[in-house]
mmCIF file of C-alpha atoms in Angstrom:
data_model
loop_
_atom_site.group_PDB
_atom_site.id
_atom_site.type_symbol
_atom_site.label_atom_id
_atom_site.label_comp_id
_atom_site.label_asym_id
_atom_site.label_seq_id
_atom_site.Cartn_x
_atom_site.Cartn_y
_atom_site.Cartn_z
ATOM 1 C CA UNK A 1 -3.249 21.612 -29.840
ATOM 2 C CA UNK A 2 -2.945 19.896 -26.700
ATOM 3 C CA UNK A 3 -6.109 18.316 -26.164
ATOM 4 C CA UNK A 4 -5.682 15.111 -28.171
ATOM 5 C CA UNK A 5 -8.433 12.916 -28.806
ATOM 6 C CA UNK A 6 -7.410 9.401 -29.079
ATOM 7 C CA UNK A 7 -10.255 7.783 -30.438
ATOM 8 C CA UNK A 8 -10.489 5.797 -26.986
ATOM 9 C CA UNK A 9 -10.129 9.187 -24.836
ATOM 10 C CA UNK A 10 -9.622 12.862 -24.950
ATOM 11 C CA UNK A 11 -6.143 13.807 -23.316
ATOM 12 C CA UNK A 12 -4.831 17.034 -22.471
ATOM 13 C CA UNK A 13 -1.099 16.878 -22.305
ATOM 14 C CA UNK A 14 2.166 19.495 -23.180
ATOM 15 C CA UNK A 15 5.209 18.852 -24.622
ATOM 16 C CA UNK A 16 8.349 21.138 -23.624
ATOM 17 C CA UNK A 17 12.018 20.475 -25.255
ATOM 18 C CA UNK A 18 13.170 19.529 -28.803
ATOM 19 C CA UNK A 19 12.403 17.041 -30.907
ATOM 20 C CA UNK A 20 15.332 15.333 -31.229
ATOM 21 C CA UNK A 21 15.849 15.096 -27.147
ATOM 22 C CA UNK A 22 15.251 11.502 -25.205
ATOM 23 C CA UNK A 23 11.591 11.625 -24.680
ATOM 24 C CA UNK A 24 10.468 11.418 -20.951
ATOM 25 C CA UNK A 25 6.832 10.893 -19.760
ATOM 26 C CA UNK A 26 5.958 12.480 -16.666
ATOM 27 C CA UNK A 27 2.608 10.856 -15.296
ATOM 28 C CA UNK A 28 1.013 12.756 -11.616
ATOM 29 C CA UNK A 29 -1.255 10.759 -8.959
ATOM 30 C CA UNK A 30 -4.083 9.783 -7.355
ATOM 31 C CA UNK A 31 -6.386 13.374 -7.681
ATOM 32 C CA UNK A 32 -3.683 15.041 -9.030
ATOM 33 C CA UNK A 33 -2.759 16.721 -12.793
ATOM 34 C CA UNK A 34 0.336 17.327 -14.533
ATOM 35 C CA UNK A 35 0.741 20.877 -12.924
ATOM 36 C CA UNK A 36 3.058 19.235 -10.380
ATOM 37 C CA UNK A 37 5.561 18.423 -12.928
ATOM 38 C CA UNK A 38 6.035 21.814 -14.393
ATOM 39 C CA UNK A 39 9.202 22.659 -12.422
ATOM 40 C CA UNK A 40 10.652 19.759 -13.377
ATOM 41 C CA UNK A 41 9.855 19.708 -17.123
ATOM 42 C CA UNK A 42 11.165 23.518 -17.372
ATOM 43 C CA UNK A 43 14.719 21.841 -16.311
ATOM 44 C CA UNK A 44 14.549 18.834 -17.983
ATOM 45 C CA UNK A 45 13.440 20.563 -21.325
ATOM 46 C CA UNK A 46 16.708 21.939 -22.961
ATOM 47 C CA UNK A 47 17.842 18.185 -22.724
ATOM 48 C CA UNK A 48 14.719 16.170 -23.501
ATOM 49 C CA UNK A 49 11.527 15.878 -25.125
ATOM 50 C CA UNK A 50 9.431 16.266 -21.880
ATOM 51 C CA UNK A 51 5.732 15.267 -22.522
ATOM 52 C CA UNK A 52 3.208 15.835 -19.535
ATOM 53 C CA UNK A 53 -0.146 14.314 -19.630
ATOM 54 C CA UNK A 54 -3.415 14.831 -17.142
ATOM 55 C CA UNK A 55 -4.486 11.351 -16.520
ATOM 56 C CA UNK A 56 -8.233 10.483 -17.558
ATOM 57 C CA UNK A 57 -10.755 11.947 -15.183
ATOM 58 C CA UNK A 58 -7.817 14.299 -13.436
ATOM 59 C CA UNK A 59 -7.014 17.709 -14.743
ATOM 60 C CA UNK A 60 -7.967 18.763 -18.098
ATOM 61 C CA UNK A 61 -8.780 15.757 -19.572
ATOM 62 C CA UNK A 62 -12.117 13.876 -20.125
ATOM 63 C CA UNK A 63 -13.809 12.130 -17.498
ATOM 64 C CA UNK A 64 -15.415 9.467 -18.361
ATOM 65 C CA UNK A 65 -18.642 8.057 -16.578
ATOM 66 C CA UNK A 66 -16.875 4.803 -16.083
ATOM 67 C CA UNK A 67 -12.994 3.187 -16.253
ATOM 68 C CA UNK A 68 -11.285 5.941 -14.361
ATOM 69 C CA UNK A 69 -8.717 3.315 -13.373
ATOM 70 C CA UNK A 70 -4.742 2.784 -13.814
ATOM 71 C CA UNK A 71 -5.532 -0.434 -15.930
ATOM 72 C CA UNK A 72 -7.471 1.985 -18.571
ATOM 73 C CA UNK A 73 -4.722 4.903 -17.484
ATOM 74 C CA UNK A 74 -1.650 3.273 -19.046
ATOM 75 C CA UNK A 75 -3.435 2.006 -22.195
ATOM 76 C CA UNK A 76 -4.868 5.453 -22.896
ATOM 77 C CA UNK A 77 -1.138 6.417 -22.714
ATOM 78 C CA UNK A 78 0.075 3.757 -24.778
ATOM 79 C CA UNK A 79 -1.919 5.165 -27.451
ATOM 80 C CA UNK A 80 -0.338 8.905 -26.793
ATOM 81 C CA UNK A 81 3.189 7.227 -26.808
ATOM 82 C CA UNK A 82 1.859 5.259 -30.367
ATOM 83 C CA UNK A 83 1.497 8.208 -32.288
ATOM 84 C CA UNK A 84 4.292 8.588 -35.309
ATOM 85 C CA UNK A 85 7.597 10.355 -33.916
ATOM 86 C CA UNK A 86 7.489 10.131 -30.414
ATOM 87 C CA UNK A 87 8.984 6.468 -29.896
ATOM 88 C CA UNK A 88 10.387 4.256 -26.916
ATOM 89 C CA UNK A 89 10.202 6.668 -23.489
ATOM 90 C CA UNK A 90 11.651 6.625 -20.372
ATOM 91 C CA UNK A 91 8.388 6.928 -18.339
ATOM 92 C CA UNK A 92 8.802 8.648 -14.602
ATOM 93 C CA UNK A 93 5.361 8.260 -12.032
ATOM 94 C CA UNK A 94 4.444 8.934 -8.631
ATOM 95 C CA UNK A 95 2.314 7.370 -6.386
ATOM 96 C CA UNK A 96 -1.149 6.243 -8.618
ATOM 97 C CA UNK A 97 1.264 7.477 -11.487
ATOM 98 C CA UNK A 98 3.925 5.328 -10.169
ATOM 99 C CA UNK A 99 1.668 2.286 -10.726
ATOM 100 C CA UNK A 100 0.302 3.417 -14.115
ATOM 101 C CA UNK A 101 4.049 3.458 -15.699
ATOM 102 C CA UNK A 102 4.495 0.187 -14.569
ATOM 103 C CA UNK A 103 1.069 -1.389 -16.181
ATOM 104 C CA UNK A 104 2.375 0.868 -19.184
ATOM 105 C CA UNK A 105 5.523 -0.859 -19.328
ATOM 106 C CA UNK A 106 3.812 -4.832 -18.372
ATOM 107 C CA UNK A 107 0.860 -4.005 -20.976
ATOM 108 C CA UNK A 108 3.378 -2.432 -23.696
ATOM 109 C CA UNK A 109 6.502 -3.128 -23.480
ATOM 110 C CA UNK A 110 7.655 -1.571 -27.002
ATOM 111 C CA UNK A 111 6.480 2.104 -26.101
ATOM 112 C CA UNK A 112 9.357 1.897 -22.853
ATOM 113 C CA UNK A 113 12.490 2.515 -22.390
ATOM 114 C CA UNK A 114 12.622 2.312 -18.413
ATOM 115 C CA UNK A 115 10.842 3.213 -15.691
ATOM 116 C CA UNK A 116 11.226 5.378 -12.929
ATOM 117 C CA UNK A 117 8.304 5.136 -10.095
ATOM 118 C CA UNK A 118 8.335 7.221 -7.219
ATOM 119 C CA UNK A 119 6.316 6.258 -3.748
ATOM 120 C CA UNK A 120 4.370 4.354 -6.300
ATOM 121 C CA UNK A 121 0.885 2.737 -5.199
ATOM 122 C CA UNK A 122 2.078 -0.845 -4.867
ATOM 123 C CA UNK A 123 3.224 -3.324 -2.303
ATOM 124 C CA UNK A 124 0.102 -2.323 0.517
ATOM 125 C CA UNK A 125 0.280 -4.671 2.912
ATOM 126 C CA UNK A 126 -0.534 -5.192 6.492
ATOM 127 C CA UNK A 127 -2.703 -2.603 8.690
ATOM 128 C CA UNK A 128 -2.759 -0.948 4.929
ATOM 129 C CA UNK A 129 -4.750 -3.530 3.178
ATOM 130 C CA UNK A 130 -6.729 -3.699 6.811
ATOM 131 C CA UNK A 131 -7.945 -0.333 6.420
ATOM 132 C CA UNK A 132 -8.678 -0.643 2.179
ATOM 133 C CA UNK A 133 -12.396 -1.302 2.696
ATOM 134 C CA UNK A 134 -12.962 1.555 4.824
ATOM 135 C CA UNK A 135 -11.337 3.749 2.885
ATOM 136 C CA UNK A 136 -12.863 3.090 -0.078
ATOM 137 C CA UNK A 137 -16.164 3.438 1.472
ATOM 138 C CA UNK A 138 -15.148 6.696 2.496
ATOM 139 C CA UNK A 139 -14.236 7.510 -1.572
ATOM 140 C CA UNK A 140 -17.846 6.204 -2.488
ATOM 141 C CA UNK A 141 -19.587 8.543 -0.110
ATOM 142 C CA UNK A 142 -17.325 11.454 0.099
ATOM 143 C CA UNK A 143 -15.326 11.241 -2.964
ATOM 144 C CA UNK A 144 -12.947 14.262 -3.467
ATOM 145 C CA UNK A 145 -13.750 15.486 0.292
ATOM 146 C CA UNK A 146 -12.272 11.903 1.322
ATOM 147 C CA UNK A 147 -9.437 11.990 -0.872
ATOM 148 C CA UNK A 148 -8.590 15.487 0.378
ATOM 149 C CA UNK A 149 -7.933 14.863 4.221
ATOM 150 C CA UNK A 150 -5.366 12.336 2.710
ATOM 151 C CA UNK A 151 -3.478 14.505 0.795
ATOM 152 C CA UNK A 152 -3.420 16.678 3.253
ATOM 153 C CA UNK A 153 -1.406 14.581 5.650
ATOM 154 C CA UNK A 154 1.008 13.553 3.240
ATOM 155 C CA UNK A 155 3.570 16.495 3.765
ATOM 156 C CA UNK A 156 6.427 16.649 5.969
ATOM 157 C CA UNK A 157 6.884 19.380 8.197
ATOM 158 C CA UNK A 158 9.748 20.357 5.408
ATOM 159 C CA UNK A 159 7.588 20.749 2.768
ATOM 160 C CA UNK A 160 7.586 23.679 0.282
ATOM 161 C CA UNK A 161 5.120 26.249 1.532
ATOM 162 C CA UNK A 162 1.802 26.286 -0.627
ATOM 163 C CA UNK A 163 2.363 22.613 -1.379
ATOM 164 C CA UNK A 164 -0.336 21.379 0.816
ATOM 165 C CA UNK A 165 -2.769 23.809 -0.206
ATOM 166 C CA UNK A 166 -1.860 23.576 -4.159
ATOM 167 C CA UNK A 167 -2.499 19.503 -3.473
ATOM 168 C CA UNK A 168 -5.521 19.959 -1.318
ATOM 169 C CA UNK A 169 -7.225 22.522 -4.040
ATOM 170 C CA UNK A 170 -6.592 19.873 -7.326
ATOM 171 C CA UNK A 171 -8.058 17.014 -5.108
ATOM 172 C CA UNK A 172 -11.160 18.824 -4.262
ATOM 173 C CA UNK A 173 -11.691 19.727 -7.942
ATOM 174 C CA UNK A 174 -11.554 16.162 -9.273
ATOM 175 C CA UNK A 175 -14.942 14.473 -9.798
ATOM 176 C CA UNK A 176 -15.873 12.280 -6.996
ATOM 177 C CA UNK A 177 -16.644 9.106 -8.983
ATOM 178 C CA UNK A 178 -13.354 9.459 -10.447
ATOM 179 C CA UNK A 179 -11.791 9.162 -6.956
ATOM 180 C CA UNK A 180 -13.710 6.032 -5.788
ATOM 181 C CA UNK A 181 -13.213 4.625 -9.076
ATOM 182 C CA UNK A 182 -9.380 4.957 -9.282
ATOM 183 C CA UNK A 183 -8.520 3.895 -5.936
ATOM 184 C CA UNK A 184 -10.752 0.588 -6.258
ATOM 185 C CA UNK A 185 -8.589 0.408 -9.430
ATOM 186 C CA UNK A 186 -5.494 0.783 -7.395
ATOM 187 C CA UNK A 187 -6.300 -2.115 -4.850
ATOM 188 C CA UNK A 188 -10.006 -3.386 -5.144
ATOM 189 C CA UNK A 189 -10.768 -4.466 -8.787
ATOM 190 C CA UNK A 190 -10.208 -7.819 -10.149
ATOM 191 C CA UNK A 191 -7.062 -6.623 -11.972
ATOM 192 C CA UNK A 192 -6.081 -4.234 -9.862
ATOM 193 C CA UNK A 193 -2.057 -4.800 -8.798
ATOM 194 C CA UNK A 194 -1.881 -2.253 -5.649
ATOM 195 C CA UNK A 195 -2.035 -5.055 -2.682
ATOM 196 C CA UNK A 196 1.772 -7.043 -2.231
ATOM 197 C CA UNK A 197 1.249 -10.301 -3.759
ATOM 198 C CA UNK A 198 -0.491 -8.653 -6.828
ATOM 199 C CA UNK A 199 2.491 -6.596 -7.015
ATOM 200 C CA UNK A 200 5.123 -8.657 -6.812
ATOM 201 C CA UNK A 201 3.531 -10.852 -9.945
ATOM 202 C CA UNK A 202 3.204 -7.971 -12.420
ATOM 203 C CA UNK A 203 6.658 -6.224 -11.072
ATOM 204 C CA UNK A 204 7.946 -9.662 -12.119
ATOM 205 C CA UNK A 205 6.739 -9.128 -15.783
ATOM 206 C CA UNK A 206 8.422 -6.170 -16.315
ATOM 207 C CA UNK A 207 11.297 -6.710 -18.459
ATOM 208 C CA UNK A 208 12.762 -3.218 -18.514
ATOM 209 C CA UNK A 209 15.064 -1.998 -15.954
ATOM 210 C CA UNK A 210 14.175 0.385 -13.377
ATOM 211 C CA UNK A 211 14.093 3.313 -10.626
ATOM 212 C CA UNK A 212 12.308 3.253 -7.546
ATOM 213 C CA UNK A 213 12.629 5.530 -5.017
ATOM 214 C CA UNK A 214 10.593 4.998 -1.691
ATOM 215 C CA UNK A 215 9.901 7.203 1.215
ATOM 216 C CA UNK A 216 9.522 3.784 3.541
ATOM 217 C CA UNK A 217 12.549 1.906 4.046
ATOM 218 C CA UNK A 218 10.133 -1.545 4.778
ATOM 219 C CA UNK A 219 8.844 -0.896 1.155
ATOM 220 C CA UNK A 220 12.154 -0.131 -0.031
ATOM 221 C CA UNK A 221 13.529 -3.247 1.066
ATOM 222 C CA UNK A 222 10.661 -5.226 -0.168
ATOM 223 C CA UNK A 223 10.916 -4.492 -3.796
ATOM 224 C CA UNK A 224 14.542 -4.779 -4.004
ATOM 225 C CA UNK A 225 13.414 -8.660 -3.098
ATOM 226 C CA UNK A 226 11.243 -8.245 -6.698
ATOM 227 C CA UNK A 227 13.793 -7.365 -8.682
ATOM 228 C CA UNK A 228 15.155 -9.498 -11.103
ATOM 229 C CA UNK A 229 16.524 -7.138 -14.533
ATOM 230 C CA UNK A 230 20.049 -6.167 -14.297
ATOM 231 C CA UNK A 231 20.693 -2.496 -13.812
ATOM 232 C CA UNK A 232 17.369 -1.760 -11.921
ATOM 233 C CA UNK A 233 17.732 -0.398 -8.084
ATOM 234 C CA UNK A 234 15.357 0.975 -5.468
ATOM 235 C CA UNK A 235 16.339 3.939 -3.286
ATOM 236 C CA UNK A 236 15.106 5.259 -0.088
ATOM 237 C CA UNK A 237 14.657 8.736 0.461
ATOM 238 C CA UNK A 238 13.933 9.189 4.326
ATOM 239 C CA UNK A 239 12.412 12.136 6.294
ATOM 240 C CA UNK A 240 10.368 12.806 2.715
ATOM 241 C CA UNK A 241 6.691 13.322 2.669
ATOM 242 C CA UNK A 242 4.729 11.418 0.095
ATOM 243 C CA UNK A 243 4.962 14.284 -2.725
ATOM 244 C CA UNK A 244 8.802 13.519 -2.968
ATOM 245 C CA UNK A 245 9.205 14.587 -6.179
ATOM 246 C CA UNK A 246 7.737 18.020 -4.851
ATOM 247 C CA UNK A 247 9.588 18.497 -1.857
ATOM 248 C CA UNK A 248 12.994 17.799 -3.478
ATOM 249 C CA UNK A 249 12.676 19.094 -7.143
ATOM 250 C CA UNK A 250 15.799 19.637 -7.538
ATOM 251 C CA UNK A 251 17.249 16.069 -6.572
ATOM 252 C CA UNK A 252 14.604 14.552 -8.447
ATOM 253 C CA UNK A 253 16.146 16.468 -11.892
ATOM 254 C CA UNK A 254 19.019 15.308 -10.974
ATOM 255 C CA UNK A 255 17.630 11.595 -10.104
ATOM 256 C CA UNK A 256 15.756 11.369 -13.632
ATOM 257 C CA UNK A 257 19.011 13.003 -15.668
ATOM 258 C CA UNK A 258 21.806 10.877 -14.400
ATOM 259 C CA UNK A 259 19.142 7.852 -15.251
ATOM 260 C CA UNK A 260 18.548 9.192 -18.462
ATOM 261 C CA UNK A 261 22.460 9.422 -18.932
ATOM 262 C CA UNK A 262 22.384 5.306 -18.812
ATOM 263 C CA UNK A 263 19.410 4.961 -21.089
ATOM 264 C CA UNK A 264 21.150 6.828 -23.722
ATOM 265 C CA UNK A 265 23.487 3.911 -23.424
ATOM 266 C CA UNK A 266 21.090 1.576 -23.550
ATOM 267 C CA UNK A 267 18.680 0.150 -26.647
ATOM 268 C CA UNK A 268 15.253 0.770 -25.694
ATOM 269 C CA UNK A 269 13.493 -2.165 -23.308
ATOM 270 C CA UNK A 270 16.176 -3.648 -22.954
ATOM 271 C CA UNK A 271 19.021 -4.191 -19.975
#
């Protein structure tokens, strides 16, 4: 069955690999599902025990009315990662995903191994945070319509053919209240974490080490300033539109394997 209810939510997730493999947690975006993953969780699966959730309100999972946000994201995956037999994970996000790992591993330490966050939604700053307000009024009217001239623009000219229109097509089929409501999670709410300042205090309570890889060399040098756990690093991957992880598949396998490599040298949440 792979529509799990969780007494606090209904998730849809699969699970690819054996049992006994490292388990990784693969977590999509902002109007996303875990579709985009399934390339990656073919190749990772004769190695690990590859578990790929739709977020709440994305995908095939419930949408609630209310508390479509990454705060309520990474405790409904807490309780996923708390059921018997599944244990400490390395957890791997991008963008919205990328900040819902990191709640994950600040709100619930025991359920991480390490993180790996890809052009994660954190560290806005600047003409960024200027243009927050507008864009969010632009989610609250539009919704998914918004959301979807966005993602469209967040390709390079190298990308995959079909990836645009695969990206554009899930965006315009998630509810629009879900949209507002995530990105005012992301940056707006009282406890949201997406704006600099708020990110560098939570980053700071992370304990586990970690992986980020940025497609902005000003945000890559940024949170190598935040870091503060031996063993973590932050790459830049240049000329890379914002769907990284979907433009170079193949290096990002390769990226989450040689990581895993060192966590199966490592005790779980700890450096």
């Amino acid at each position: 069955m792979t529509l799990l209810d969780l007494g606090r939510i209904r998730l849809f997730r699969t699970v690819l690999g054996p049992e006994e493999g490292l388990p990784v947690l693969l977590v999509h975006g902002w109007g996303g599902d875990g579709r985009e993953w399934s390339a990656h969780a073919e190749a990772l699966a004769d190695r690990f025990r590859v578990i790929v959730p739709d977020l709440r309100g994305h995908g095939r999972s419930e949408v609630p009315a209310e508390g479509n946000t990454p705060v309520e994201m990474a405790d409904d995956l807490a309780a996923l990662l708390g059921r018997p037999g599944i244990g400490p994970v390395l957890v791997v996000g991008h963008s919205m995903g990328g900040q819902v790992v990191n709640l994950l591993a600040v709100r619930h330490p025991g359920l991480v191994r390490s993180v790996i966050a890809l052009d994660p939604a954190h560290g806005a700053h600047g003409k960024e945070v200027a243009g927050i307000p507008g864009r969010l009024a632009q989610y609250g009217a539009r919704g998914a319509r918004a959301a979807a001239e966005f993602v469209g623009g967040a390709f390079s000219r190298n990308a995959p053919a079909g990836l645009r229109t695969a990206h554009v097509r899930t965006v315009l089929g998630t509810p629009d209240h879900v949209i507002a409501q995530a990105y005012a999670g992301m940056y707006t709410d009282p406890d949201a974490v997406g704006i600099r300042p708020y990110s560098e205090a939570y980053l700071r309570r992370r304990t586990h080490r970690s992986l980020t890889v940025w497609t902005s060399a000003e945000a890559a040098a940024w949170e190598r300033g935040t870091l503060h756990v031996p063993g973590s690093r932050v790459d830049h991957w240049p000329d890379t539109g914002h769907y990284l992880h979907e433009e170079h598949p193949e290096r990002t396998v390769r990226l989450i394997q040689d990581w895993a490599a060192g966590e199966a040298r490592t005790e779980p949440g700890r450096s």
